[in-house]
PDB file of C-alpha atoms and ligand atoms in Angstrom:
ATOM      1  CA  MET A 199       1.441  24.357   5.267  1.00 98.00           C
ATOM      2  CA  ASN A 200      -0.639  23.245   2.240  1.00 98.00           C
ATOM      3  CA  THR A 201      -2.232  19.550   2.377  1.00 98.00           C
ATOM      4  CA  VAL A 202      -3.192  17.770  -0.360  1.00 98.00           C
ATOM      5  CA  SER A 203      -4.418  14.391  -1.187  1.00 98.00           C
ATOM      6  CA  ASP A 204      -4.184  14.787  -4.671  1.00 97.00           C
ATOM      7  CA  ILE A 205      -1.235  13.131  -6.979  1.00 98.00           C
ATOM      8  CA  ASN A 206      -1.093  16.132  -9.813  1.00 98.00           C
ATOM      9  CA  ALA A 207      -1.093  19.052  -6.948  1.00 98.00           C
ATOM     10  CA  LEU A 208       1.631  17.069  -5.163  1.00 98.00           C
ATOM     11  CA  ARG A 209       3.824  16.987  -7.978  1.00 98.00           C
ATOM     12  CA  ALA A 210       3.319  21.023  -9.382  1.00 98.00           C
ATOM     13  CA  GLN A 211       4.723  22.258  -5.956  1.00 98.00           C
ATOM     14  CA  VAL A 212       7.836  20.220  -5.672  1.00 98.00           C
ATOM     15  CA  LYS A 213       8.439  20.865  -9.230  1.00 98.00           C
ATOM     16  CA  GLU A 214       8.280  24.244  -8.689  1.00 98.00           C
ATOM     17  CA  TRP A 215      10.478  24.230  -5.379  1.00 98.00           C
ATOM     18  CA  HIS A 216      12.850  21.908  -7.526  1.00 98.00           C
ATOM     19  CA  LEU A 217      12.760  23.977 -10.558  1.00 98.00           C
ATOM     20  CA  LYS A 218      13.962  26.944  -8.328  1.00 98.00           C
ATOM     21  CA  GLY A 219      17.177  25.001  -7.353  1.00 98.00           C
ATOM     22  CA  LEU A 220      15.099  24.295  -4.077  1.00 98.00           C
ATOM     23  CA  LYS A 221      16.054  21.216  -2.161  1.00 98.00           C
ATOM     24  CA  VAL A 222      13.250  18.807  -0.834  1.00 99.00           C
ATOM     25  CA  GLY A 223      13.319  16.767   1.738  1.00 99.00           C
ATOM     26  CA  PHE A 224      10.783  13.738   2.807  1.00 99.00           C
ATOM     27  CA  VAL A 225       9.378  12.152   6.087  1.00 99.00           C
ATOM     28  CA  PRO A 226       6.738   9.679   5.317  1.00 99.00           C
ATOM     29  CA  THR A 227       4.990   8.632   7.988  1.00 98.00           C
ATOM     30  CA  MET A 228       1.563   6.380   8.955  1.00 98.00           C
ATOM     31  CA  GLY A 229       0.360   9.391  11.212  1.00 98.00           C
ATOM     32  CA  ASN A 230      -0.369   9.431  15.165  1.00 97.00           C
ATOM     33  CA  LEU A 231       2.909  11.224  14.976  1.00 98.00           C
ATOM     34  CA  HIS A 232       4.914  11.680  18.291  1.00 97.00           C
ATOM     35  CA  ALA A 233       8.495  13.143  19.196  1.00 98.00           C
ATOM     36  CA  GLY A 234      10.030  10.573  17.111  1.00 98.00           C
ATOM     37  CA  HIS A 235       8.333  11.170  14.154  1.00 98.00           C
ATOM     38  CA  ILE A 236       8.630  15.155  14.856  1.00 98.00           C
ATOM     39  CA  SER A 237      12.451  14.745  15.018  1.00 98.00           C
ATOM     40  CA  LEU A 238      12.616  13.467  11.404  1.00 98.00           C
ATOM     41  CA  VAL A 239      11.199  16.726  10.153  1.00 98.00           C
ATOM     42  CA  THR A 240      13.573  18.519  12.375  1.00 98.00           C
ATOM     43  CA  GLU A 241      16.559  16.644  10.721  1.00 98.00           C
ATOM     44  CA  ALA A 242      15.041  17.087   7.599  1.00 99.00           C
ATOM     45  CA  LYS A 243      15.316  20.663   8.106  1.00 98.00           C
ATOM     46  CA  LYS A 244      19.074  20.597   8.046  1.00 98.00           C
ATOM     47  CA  HIS A 245      19.387  19.087   4.961  1.00 98.00           C
ATOM     48  CA  ALA A 246      16.867  20.288   2.760  1.00 98.00           C
ATOM     49  CA  ASP A 247      14.673  23.441   1.982  1.00 98.00           C
ATOM     50  CA  LYS A 248      11.384  22.557   1.301  1.00 98.00           C
ATOM     51  CA  ILE A 249       9.936  19.224   3.941  1.00 99.00           C
ATOM     52  CA  VAL A 250       7.201  17.795   2.502  1.00 99.00           C
ATOM     53  CA  ALA A 251       5.614  14.422   4.940  1.00 99.00           C
ATOM     54  CA  SER A 252       2.823  12.107   3.902  1.00 99.00           C
ATOM     55  CA  ILE A 253       0.452  10.059   6.450  1.00 98.00           C
ATOM     56  CA  PHE A 254      -0.772   7.196   4.456  1.00 98.00           C
ATOM     57  CA  VAL A 255      -1.500   4.632   6.681  1.00 98.00           C
ATOM     58  CA  ASN A 256      -0.448   1.618   4.022  1.00 98.00           C
ATOM     59  CA  PRO A 257      -3.182  -1.148   3.696  1.00 98.00           C
ATOM     60  CA  MET A 258       0.237  -3.137   2.305  1.00 98.00           C
ATOM     61  CA  GLN A 259       2.317  -3.859   5.068  1.00 98.00           C
ATOM     62  CA  PHE A 260      -0.542  -5.095   7.334  1.00 97.00           C
ATOM     63  CA  GLY A 261      -0.864  -8.912   7.493  1.00 94.00           C
ATOM     64  CA  ALA A 262      -4.107 -10.861   7.191  1.00 89.00           C
ATOM     65  CA  ASN A 263      -4.047 -10.962  10.901  1.00 88.00           C
ATOM     66  CA  GLU A 264      -3.008  -7.289  11.643  1.00 90.00           C
ATOM     67  CA  ASP A 265      -6.218  -5.132  12.136  1.00 86.00           C
ATOM     68  CA  ILE A 266      -5.453  -1.794  10.409  1.00 92.00           C
ATOM     69  CA  GLY A 267      -9.349  -0.786  11.067  1.00 92.00           C
ATOM     70  CA  SER A 268      -7.836   0.253  14.382  1.00 89.00           C
ATOM     71  CA  TYR A 269      -4.551   1.639  13.556  1.00 91.00           C
ATOM     72  CA  PRO A 270      -4.891   5.310  15.208  1.00 91.00           C
ATOM     73  CA  ARG A 271      -5.858   7.876  13.278  1.00 95.00           C
ATOM     74  CA  THR A 272      -5.497  11.533  14.311  1.00 96.00           C
ATOM     75  CA  LEU A 273      -4.706  13.643  11.325  1.00 98.00           C
ATOM     76  CA  THR A 274      -6.051  17.143  12.988  1.00 98.00           C
ATOM     77  CA  ASP A 275      -3.335  16.639  15.795  1.00 98.00           C
ATOM     78  CA  ASP A 276      -0.702  15.336  13.608  1.00 98.00           C
ATOM     79  CA  LYS A 277      -1.671  18.777  11.124  1.00 98.00           C
ATOM     80  CA  GLU A 278      -0.676  20.814  13.896  1.00 98.00           C
ATOM     81  CA  LYS A 279       2.691  18.858  14.881  1.00 98.00           C
ATOM     82  CA  LEU A 280       3.911  19.457  11.743  1.00 98.00           C
ATOM     83  CA  ILE A 281       2.882  23.110  10.910  1.00 98.00           C
ATOM     84  CA  ALA A 282       4.786  23.530  14.239  1.00 98.00           C
ATOM     85  CA  GLU A 283       8.042  22.224  13.411  1.00 98.00           C
ATOM     86  CA  GLY A 284       7.823  24.071   9.713  1.00 98.00           C
ATOM     87  CA  THR A 285       6.597  21.437   7.178  1.00 98.00           C
ATOM     88  CA  ASP A 286       5.638  22.412   3.467  1.00 98.00           C
ATOM     89  CA  LEU A 287       3.618  20.712   2.701  1.00 98.00           C
ATOM     90  CA  LEU A 288       1.607  17.062   4.003  1.00 99.00           C
ATOM     91  CA  PHE A 289       0.385  14.572   1.491  1.00 99.00           C
ATOM     92  CA  THR A 290      -2.504  12.671   2.274  1.00 98.00           C
ATOM     93  CA  PRO A 291      -3.769  10.067  -0.191  1.00 98.00           C
ATOM     94  CA  THR A 292      -6.119   7.509  -0.052  1.00 98.00           C
ATOM     95  CA  PRO A 293      -5.546   3.876  -0.700  1.00 97.00           C
ATOM     96  CA  GLU A 294      -7.386   4.259  -3.482  1.00 97.00           C
ATOM     97  CA  ILE A 295      -5.240   7.028  -5.022  1.00 98.00           C
ATOM     98  CA  ILE A 296      -2.663   4.583  -4.353  1.00 98.00           C
ATOM     99  CA  TYR A 297      -3.386   1.177  -4.701  1.00 98.00           C
ATOM    100  CA  PRO A 298      -6.387   1.898  -7.955  1.00 97.00           C
ATOM    101  CA  LYS A 299      -6.172  -1.057  -9.241  1.00 97.00           C
ATOM    102  CA  GLY A 300      -6.271  -3.254  -5.716  1.00 97.00           C
ATOM    103  CA  LEU A 301      -3.511  -4.725  -4.153  1.00 96.00           C
ATOM    104  CA  ASP A 302      -3.752  -7.889  -5.490  1.00 94.00           C
ATOM    105  CA  LYS A 303      -3.104  -6.497  -8.830  1.00 96.00           C
ATOM    106  CA  GLN A 304      -0.249  -3.619  -7.893  1.00 97.00           C
ATOM    107  CA  SER A 305       3.122  -4.159  -8.765  1.00 98.00           C
ATOM    108  CA  PHE A 306       5.627  -4.777  -5.783  1.00 98.00           C
ATOM    109  CA  VAL A 307       9.362  -4.168  -4.648  1.00 98.00           C
ATOM    110  CA  ASP A 308      10.606  -7.489  -2.737  1.00 98.00           C
ATOM    111  CA  VAL A 309      14.045  -6.202  -1.257  1.00 98.00           C
ATOM    112  CA  PRO A 310      16.003  -9.873  -0.517  1.00 98.00           C
ATOM    113  CA  ASN A 311      18.150 -10.698   2.295  1.00 97.00           C
ATOM    114  CA  VAL A 312      18.041  -8.073   4.891  1.00 98.00           C
ATOM    115  CA  SER A 313      14.117  -8.398   4.342  1.00 98.00           C
ATOM    116  CA  GLU A 314      14.278 -11.987   5.555  1.00 97.00           C
ATOM    117  CA  GLY A 315      14.164 -13.271   9.246  1.00 97.00           C
ATOM    118  CA  TYR A 316      13.105 -10.995  12.570  1.00 97.00           C
ATOM    119  CA  CYS A 317      10.304  -8.623  11.744  1.00 97.00           C
ATOM    120  CA  GLY A 318       9.992 -10.292   7.780  1.00 97.00           C
ATOM    121  CA  GLU A 319       9.578 -13.864   9.792  1.00 96.00           C
ATOM    122  CA  SER A 320       7.343 -12.481  12.331  1.00 95.00           C
ATOM    123  CA  ARG A 321       5.474 -10.397  10.037  1.00 96.00           C
ATOM    124  CA  PRO A 322       4.924 -11.835   6.234  1.00 96.00           C
ATOM    125  CA  GLY A 323       4.935  -9.491   3.318  1.00 97.00           C
ATOM    126  CA  HIS A 324       5.399  -6.172   5.935  1.00 98.00           C
ATOM    127  CA  PHE A 325       8.624  -5.357   4.291  1.00 98.00           C
ATOM    128  CA  ARG A 326       7.469  -6.078   0.481  1.00 98.00           C
ATOM    129  CA  GLY A 327       4.163  -3.241   1.820  1.00 98.00           C
ATOM    130  CA  VAL A 328       7.068  -0.916   3.333  1.00 98.00           C
ATOM    131  CA  ALA A 329       9.690  -1.132   0.253  1.00 99.00           C
ATOM    132  CA  THR A 330       6.485  -0.704  -2.318  1.00 98.00           C
ATOM    133  CA  ILE A 331       5.176   2.023  -0.948  1.00 98.00           C
ATOM    134  CA  VAL A 332       8.195   3.655   0.137  1.00 99.00           C
ATOM    135  CA  CYS A 333       9.270   3.203  -3.814  1.00 98.00           C
ATOM    136  CA  LYS A 334       6.127   4.455  -4.995  1.00 98.00           C
ATOM    137  CA  LEU A 335       6.213   7.757  -2.513  1.00 99.00           C
ATOM    138  CA  PHE A 336       9.268   8.587  -4.161  1.00 99.00           C
ATOM    139  CA  ASN A 337       8.470   8.356  -7.500  1.00 98.00           C
ATOM    140  CA  LEU A 338       5.210  10.668  -6.524  1.00 98.00           C
ATOM    141  CA  VAL A 339       7.099  12.981  -4.502  1.00 98.00           C
ATOM    142  CA  GLN A 340      10.342  13.056  -6.190  1.00 98.00           C
ATOM    143  CA  PRO A 341      12.540  13.848  -3.020  1.00 99.00           C
ATOM    144  CA  ASP A 342      16.551  14.540  -2.277  1.00 98.00           C
ATOM    145  CA  ILE A 343      16.798  13.518   0.884  1.00 99.00           C
ATOM    146  CA  ALA A 344      14.640  11.037   3.075  1.00 99.00           C
ATOM    147  CA  CYS A 345      14.274  10.590   6.399  1.00 99.00           C
ATOM    148  CA  PHE A 346      13.570   7.163   8.660  1.00 98.00           C
ATOM    149  CA  GLY A 347      13.870   6.478  12.069  1.00 98.00           C
ATOM    150  CA  LEU A 348      16.539   3.907  13.230  1.00 98.00           C
ATOM    151  CA  LYS A 349      13.303   2.495  15.830  1.00 98.00           C
ATOM    152  CA  ASP A 350      12.483   0.348  12.893  1.00 98.00           C
ATOM    153  CA  TYR A 351      16.110  -0.642  12.477  1.00 98.00           C
ATOM    154  CA  GLN A 352      15.599  -3.432   9.911  1.00 98.00           C
ATOM    155  CA  GLN A 353      13.248  -0.729   7.997  1.00 98.00           C
ATOM    156  CA  VAL A 354      15.982   1.503   7.905  1.00 98.00           C
ATOM    157  CA  GLN A 355      18.267  -1.436   5.689  1.00 98.00           C
ATOM    158  CA  VAL A 356      15.699  -2.370   3.517  1.00 98.00           C
ATOM    159  CA  ILE A 357      15.181   0.909   2.300  1.00 98.00           C
ATOM    160  CA  GLN A 358      18.773   1.400   2.015  1.00 98.00           C
ATOM    161  CA  ALA A 359      19.138  -1.589   0.140  1.00 98.00           C
ATOM    162  CA  MET A 360      16.108  -0.684  -2.396  1.00 98.00           C
ATOM    163  CA  VAL A 361      17.303   2.285  -2.787  1.00 98.00           C
ATOM    164  CA  GLU A 362      21.073   1.151  -3.646  1.00 98.00           C
ATOM    165  CA  ASP A 363      19.784  -2.050  -5.372  1.00 98.00           C
ATOM    166  CA  LEU A 364      17.455  -0.144  -8.144  1.00 98.00           C
ATOM    167  CA  SER A 365      19.645   3.335  -8.249  1.00 98.00           C
ATOM    168  CA  MET A 366      16.967   5.598  -6.744  1.00 98.00           C
ATOM    169  CA  PRO A 367      17.824   9.408  -7.120  1.00 98.00           C
ATOM    170  CA  VAL A 368      17.717   9.507  -3.013  1.00 98.00           C
ATOM    171  CA  GLU A 369      19.975  10.354  -0.196  1.00 98.00           C
ATOM    172  CA  ILE A 370      18.376   7.939   3.554  1.00 99.00           C
ATOM    173  CA  ILE A 371      19.192   9.441   6.600  1.00 98.00           C
ATOM    174  CA  PRO A 372      18.743   7.635   9.355  1.00 98.00           C
ATOM    175  CA  VAL A 373      17.430   9.033  12.599  1.00 98.00           C
ATOM    176  CA  ALA A 374      18.604   8.165  16.050  1.00 98.00           C
ATOM    177  CA  THR A 375      15.494   6.106  18.132  1.00 98.00           C
ATOM    178  CA  CYS A 376      13.642   9.200  20.400  1.00 98.00           C
ATOM    179  CA  ARG A 377      12.515   7.436  23.730  1.00 98.00           C
ATOM    180  CA  GLU A 378      10.482   8.369  26.987  1.00 97.00           C
ATOM    181  CA  GLU A 379      12.755   8.806  30.402  1.00 97.00           C
ATOM    182  CA  SER A 380      12.063   5.297  31.226  1.00 97.00           C
ATOM    183  CA  GLY A 381      14.119   4.117  27.862  1.00 98.00           C
ATOM    184  CA  LEU A 382      11.086   3.048  26.235  1.00 98.00           C
ATOM    185  CA  ALA A 383      11.744   3.494  22.568  1.00 98.00           C
ATOM    186  CA  MET A 384       8.325   6.129  20.998  1.00 97.00           C
ATOM    187  CA  SER A 385       5.944   4.276  18.873  1.00 96.00           C
ATOM    188  CA  SER A 386       2.302   4.899  17.824  1.00 92.00           C
ATOM    189  CA  ARG A 387       1.753   1.115  19.350  1.00 92.00           C
ATOM    190  CA  ASN A 388       2.395   2.685  23.030  1.00 94.00           C
ATOM    191  CA  ASN A 389      -0.687   4.150  22.893  1.00 91.00           C
ATOM    192  CA  TYR A 390      -2.061   0.139  23.085  1.00 91.00           C
ATOM    193  CA  LEU A 391      -0.367  -0.605  26.341  1.00 96.00           C
ATOM    194  CA  THR A 392      -2.557   0.027  29.806  1.00 97.00           C
ATOM    195  CA  SER A 393      -0.307   1.814  32.332  1.00 97.00           C
ATOM    196  CA  GLU A 394       0.699  -1.664  34.197  1.00 97.00           C
ATOM    197  CA  GLU A 395       2.226  -2.518  30.739  1.00 98.00           C
ATOM    198  CA  LYS A 396       3.926   1.195  30.398  1.00 97.00           C
ATOM    199  CA  ALA A 397       5.098   0.358  33.614  1.00 97.00           C
ATOM    200  CA  ILE A 398       6.793  -3.284  32.065  1.00 98.00           C
ATOM    201  CA  ALA A 399       7.405  -2.265  28.700  1.00 98.00           C
ATOM    202  CA  PRO A 400      10.698  -0.385  29.675  1.00 98.00           C
ATOM    203  CA  ALA A 401      11.910  -3.777  30.464  1.00 98.00           C
ATOM    204  CA  LEU A 402      12.900  -4.813  26.698  1.00 98.00           C
ATOM    205  CA  HIS A 403      15.451  -1.583  26.442  1.00 98.00           C
ATOM    206  CA  GLN A 404      16.569  -2.983  29.767  1.00 98.00           C
ATOM    207  CA  SER A 405      17.038  -6.231  28.956  1.00 98.00           C
ATOM    208  CA  MET A 406      18.986  -5.507  25.765  1.00 98.00           C
ATOM    209  CA  GLN A 407      21.163  -3.219  27.306  1.00 98.00           C
ATOM    210  CA  TRP A 408      21.920  -5.957  29.810  1.00 98.00           C
ATOM    211  CA  LEU A 409      22.897  -8.035  26.717  1.00 98.00           C
ATOM    212  CA  SER A 410      24.575  -4.841  24.961  1.00 98.00           C
ATOM    213  CA  ASP A 411      27.001  -4.992  27.884  1.00 98.00           C
ATOM    214  CA  LYS A 412      27.711  -8.812  28.136  1.00 98.00           C
ATOM    215  CA  ILE A 413      28.933  -8.853  24.809  1.00 97.00           C
ATOM    216  CA  GLN A 414      31.631  -6.587  25.370  1.00 96.00           C
ATOM    217  CA  THR A 415      33.472  -9.951  27.216  1.00 96.00           C
ATOM    218  CA  SER A 416      32.081 -12.574  25.883  1.00 96.00           C
ATOM    219  CA  THR A 417      30.778 -14.218  22.361  1.00 95.00           C
ATOM    220  CA  ASP A 418      28.105 -16.500  23.488  1.00 97.00           C
ATOM    221  CA  PHE A 419      25.390 -14.504  21.472  1.00 97.00           C
ATOM    222  CA  ILE A 420      23.120 -17.623  21.507  1.00 97.00           C
ATOM    223  CA  GLY A 421      23.600 -17.880  24.905  1.00 98.00           C
ATOM    224  CA  LEU A 422      23.195 -14.838  26.213  1.00 98.00           C
ATOM    225  CA  ALA A 423      20.377 -13.336  23.962  1.00 98.00           C
ATOM    226  CA  LYS A 424      17.788 -16.952  25.536  1.00 98.00           C
ATOM    227  CA  GLN A 425      19.224 -15.390  28.875  1.00 98.00           C
ATOM    228  CA  ALA A 426      17.919 -11.711  27.827  1.00 98.00           C
ATOM    229  CA  ALA A 427      14.875 -12.982  26.292  1.00 98.00           C
ATOM    230  CA  SER A 428      14.110 -15.081  29.566  1.00 98.00           C
ATOM    231  CA  LYS A 429      14.479 -11.397  31.182  1.00 98.00           C
ATOM    232  CA  ILE A 430      12.033  -9.915  28.919  1.00 98.00           C
ATOM    233  CA  ASP A 431       9.237 -12.096  29.261  1.00 98.00           C
ATOM    234  CA  GLU A 432       9.982 -12.573  33.707  1.00 98.00           C
ATOM    235  CA  ALA A 433       9.119  -8.850  33.234  1.00 98.00           C
ATOM    236  CA  GLY A 434       5.775  -9.942  31.713  1.00 98.00           C
ATOM    237  CA  MET A 435       6.313  -9.515  28.117  1.00 98.00           C
ATOM    238  CA  LYS A 436       6.210 -12.563  25.902  1.00 98.00           C
ATOM    239  CA  THR A 437       9.258 -11.745  23.642  1.00 98.00           C
ATOM    240  CA  ASP A 438       8.465 -13.068  20.051  1.00 98.00           C
ATOM    241  CA  TYR A 439      12.729 -12.364  19.081  1.00 98.00           C
ATOM    242  CA  ILE A 440      15.824 -11.405  20.349  1.00 98.00           C
ATOM    243  CA  HIS A 441      18.983 -11.423  17.934  1.00 98.00           C
ATOM    244  CA  ILE A 442      22.471 -10.540  17.907  1.00 98.00           C
ATOM    245  CA  CYS A 443      23.482  -9.172  14.601  1.00 98.00           C
ATOM    246  CA  ASN A 444      25.958  -8.060  11.942  1.00 98.00           C
ATOM    247  CA  ALA A 445      24.690  -4.312  11.679  1.00 98.00           C
ATOM    248  CA  ARG A 446      25.057  -3.935   7.969  1.00 96.00           C
ATOM    249  CA  SER A 447      24.123  -7.503   6.275  1.00 96.00           C
ATOM    250  CA  LEU A 448      21.591  -8.506   9.752  1.00 98.00           C
ATOM    251  CA  GLN A 449      22.986 -11.998   9.504  1.00 97.00           C
ATOM    252  CA  PRO A 450      23.763 -13.759  13.001  1.00 97.00           C
ATOM    253  CA  ALA A 451      26.955 -11.948  14.207  1.00 98.00           C
ATOM    254  CA  SER A 452      30.601 -14.022  13.947  1.00 96.00           C
ATOM    255  CA  GLU A 453      33.033 -13.591  16.495  1.00 93.00           C
ATOM    256  CA  ASP A 454      34.442 -11.188  14.012  1.00 94.00           C
ATOM    257  CA  ASP A 455      31.900  -8.415  13.631  1.00 96.00           C
ATOM    258  CA  THR A 456      32.953  -5.748  15.343  1.00 96.00           C
ATOM    259  CA  ASP A 457      29.584  -3.433  14.382  1.00 98.00           C
ATOM    260  CA  LEU A 458      26.754  -5.344  15.653  1.00 98.00           C
ATOM    261  CA  VAL A 459      23.108  -4.388  16.196  1.00 98.00           C
ATOM    262  CA  ILE A 460      20.487  -6.294  18.702  1.00 98.00           C
ATOM    263  CA  LEU A 461      17.091  -6.997  16.987  1.00 98.00           C
ATOM    264  CA  ALA A 462      14.477  -7.373  19.293  1.00 98.00           C
ATOM    265  CA  ALA A 463       9.854  -7.579  19.627  1.00 98.00           C
ATOM    266  CA  ALA A 464       8.139  -8.615  22.249  1.00 98.00           C
ATOM    267  CA  HIS A 465       4.478  -8.556  22.819  1.00 98.00           C
ATOM    268  CA  CYS A 466       3.922  -6.641  25.861  1.00 98.00           C
ATOM    269  CA  GLY A 467      -0.354  -6.790  25.888  1.00 97.00           C
ATOM    270  CA  LYS A 468      -2.029  -6.176  22.800  1.00 93.00           C
ATOM    271  CA  ALA A 469       0.764  -4.316  21.547  1.00 94.00           C
ATOM    272  CA  ARG A 470       3.989  -5.739  20.062  1.00 96.00           C
ATOM    273  CA  LEU A 471       6.858  -3.580  20.273  1.00 98.00           C
ATOM    274  CA  ILE A 472      10.249  -3.364  18.620  1.00 98.00           C
ATOM    275  CA  ASP A 473      13.562  -1.902  19.704  1.00 98.00           C
ATOM    276  CA  ASN A 474      17.011  -2.223  18.687  1.00 98.00           C
ATOM    277  CA  LEU A 475      20.708  -1.311  20.104  1.00 98.00           C
ATOM    278  CA  GLN A 476      23.857  -0.746  18.044  1.00 98.00           C
ATOM    279  CA  VAL A 477      27.095  -2.058  19.132  1.00 98.00           C
ATOM    280  CA  THR A 478      30.668  -1.645  18.843  1.00 97.00           C
ATOM    281  CA  LEU A 479      32.769  -4.021  20.395  1.00 95.00           C
ATOM    282  CA  SER A 480      36.426  -2.691  20.574  1.00 85.00           C
ATOM    283  CA  LYS A 481      38.445  -5.870  19.520  1.00 71.00           C
TER     284      LYS A 481
HETATM  285  O1  PAF B 568       7.708   3.392   9.764  1.00 84.07           O
HETATM  286  C1  PAF B 568       6.679   3.563   8.939  1.00 84.07           C
HETATM  287  O2  PAF B 568       5.853   4.536   9.625  1.00 84.07           O
HETATM  288  C2  PAF B 568       5.918   3.228   7.525  1.00 84.07           C
HETATM  289  O3  PAF B 568       6.452   1.944   7.867  1.00 84.07           O
HETATM  290  C3  PAF B 568       6.205   3.917   6.223  1.00 84.07           C
HETATM  291  C4  PAF B 568       7.574   4.182   6.051  1.00 84.07           C
HETATM  292  C5  PAF B 568       5.806   5.334   6.887  1.00 84.07           C
HETATM  293  C6  PAF B 568       6.021   3.287   5.051  1.00 84.07           C
HETATM  294  O4  PAF B 568       4.551   3.106   5.192  1.00 84.07           O
END
């Protein structure tokens, strides 16, 4: 696996592959890779001949109250994992390469509707940062396909909307969430959990499963979501939000919707955990 930070080197390699008629798959990450990230590479290999991964801790998607400095950086381990999975090229740009004018003079991409609410409300500016960096990385890498984890369900909807709205020639492939045996969704943020917190964190997923069962037979979406929030709080976490939404528009679910998603976020010690569960109602 070749590792490059330089944009010209990245473009030269991808151009060579495209000239040979090879399909290029892309897995953008912020590093600190776990099995969930590696499953994105595995999936990308099913759809493409050459795989590019990127590691860039994107300052634009962190809020003023979020400490980008303490985001875990584990490049040596990350490289080993990417090599073991057969990644062909790793792009590791610096913030100066990505945002040479500085963040406040940088153009940005705002995706309406699906960016609003839930994590968009709890983390103002977050999805602008995500859409802008993903747009920029797509322009740099020019992949044919790109894989994103469904653990960040709202992020996948934002990226899909951006690609559609701006006619980007990239196919987005959503990949199922990888979970610990306890049901806890894999996330770099789990590293912040103490062993006691790791024991209570699975209650987030369990409460969502409870909610998923309940909505099979009741349309009291708001009341049931409140009860699920109490379960999360009683387990020792602090619910940020838990909502039952239309799986496409992310609007609050109506009684006629059948394709739903439960979106939730909760604070567990220092970590803010997010999770989601897609639910199909048979009517
Ligand atoms: O999901 C992530 O790790 C990030 O939001 C992404 C898509 C790599 C953009 O920085």
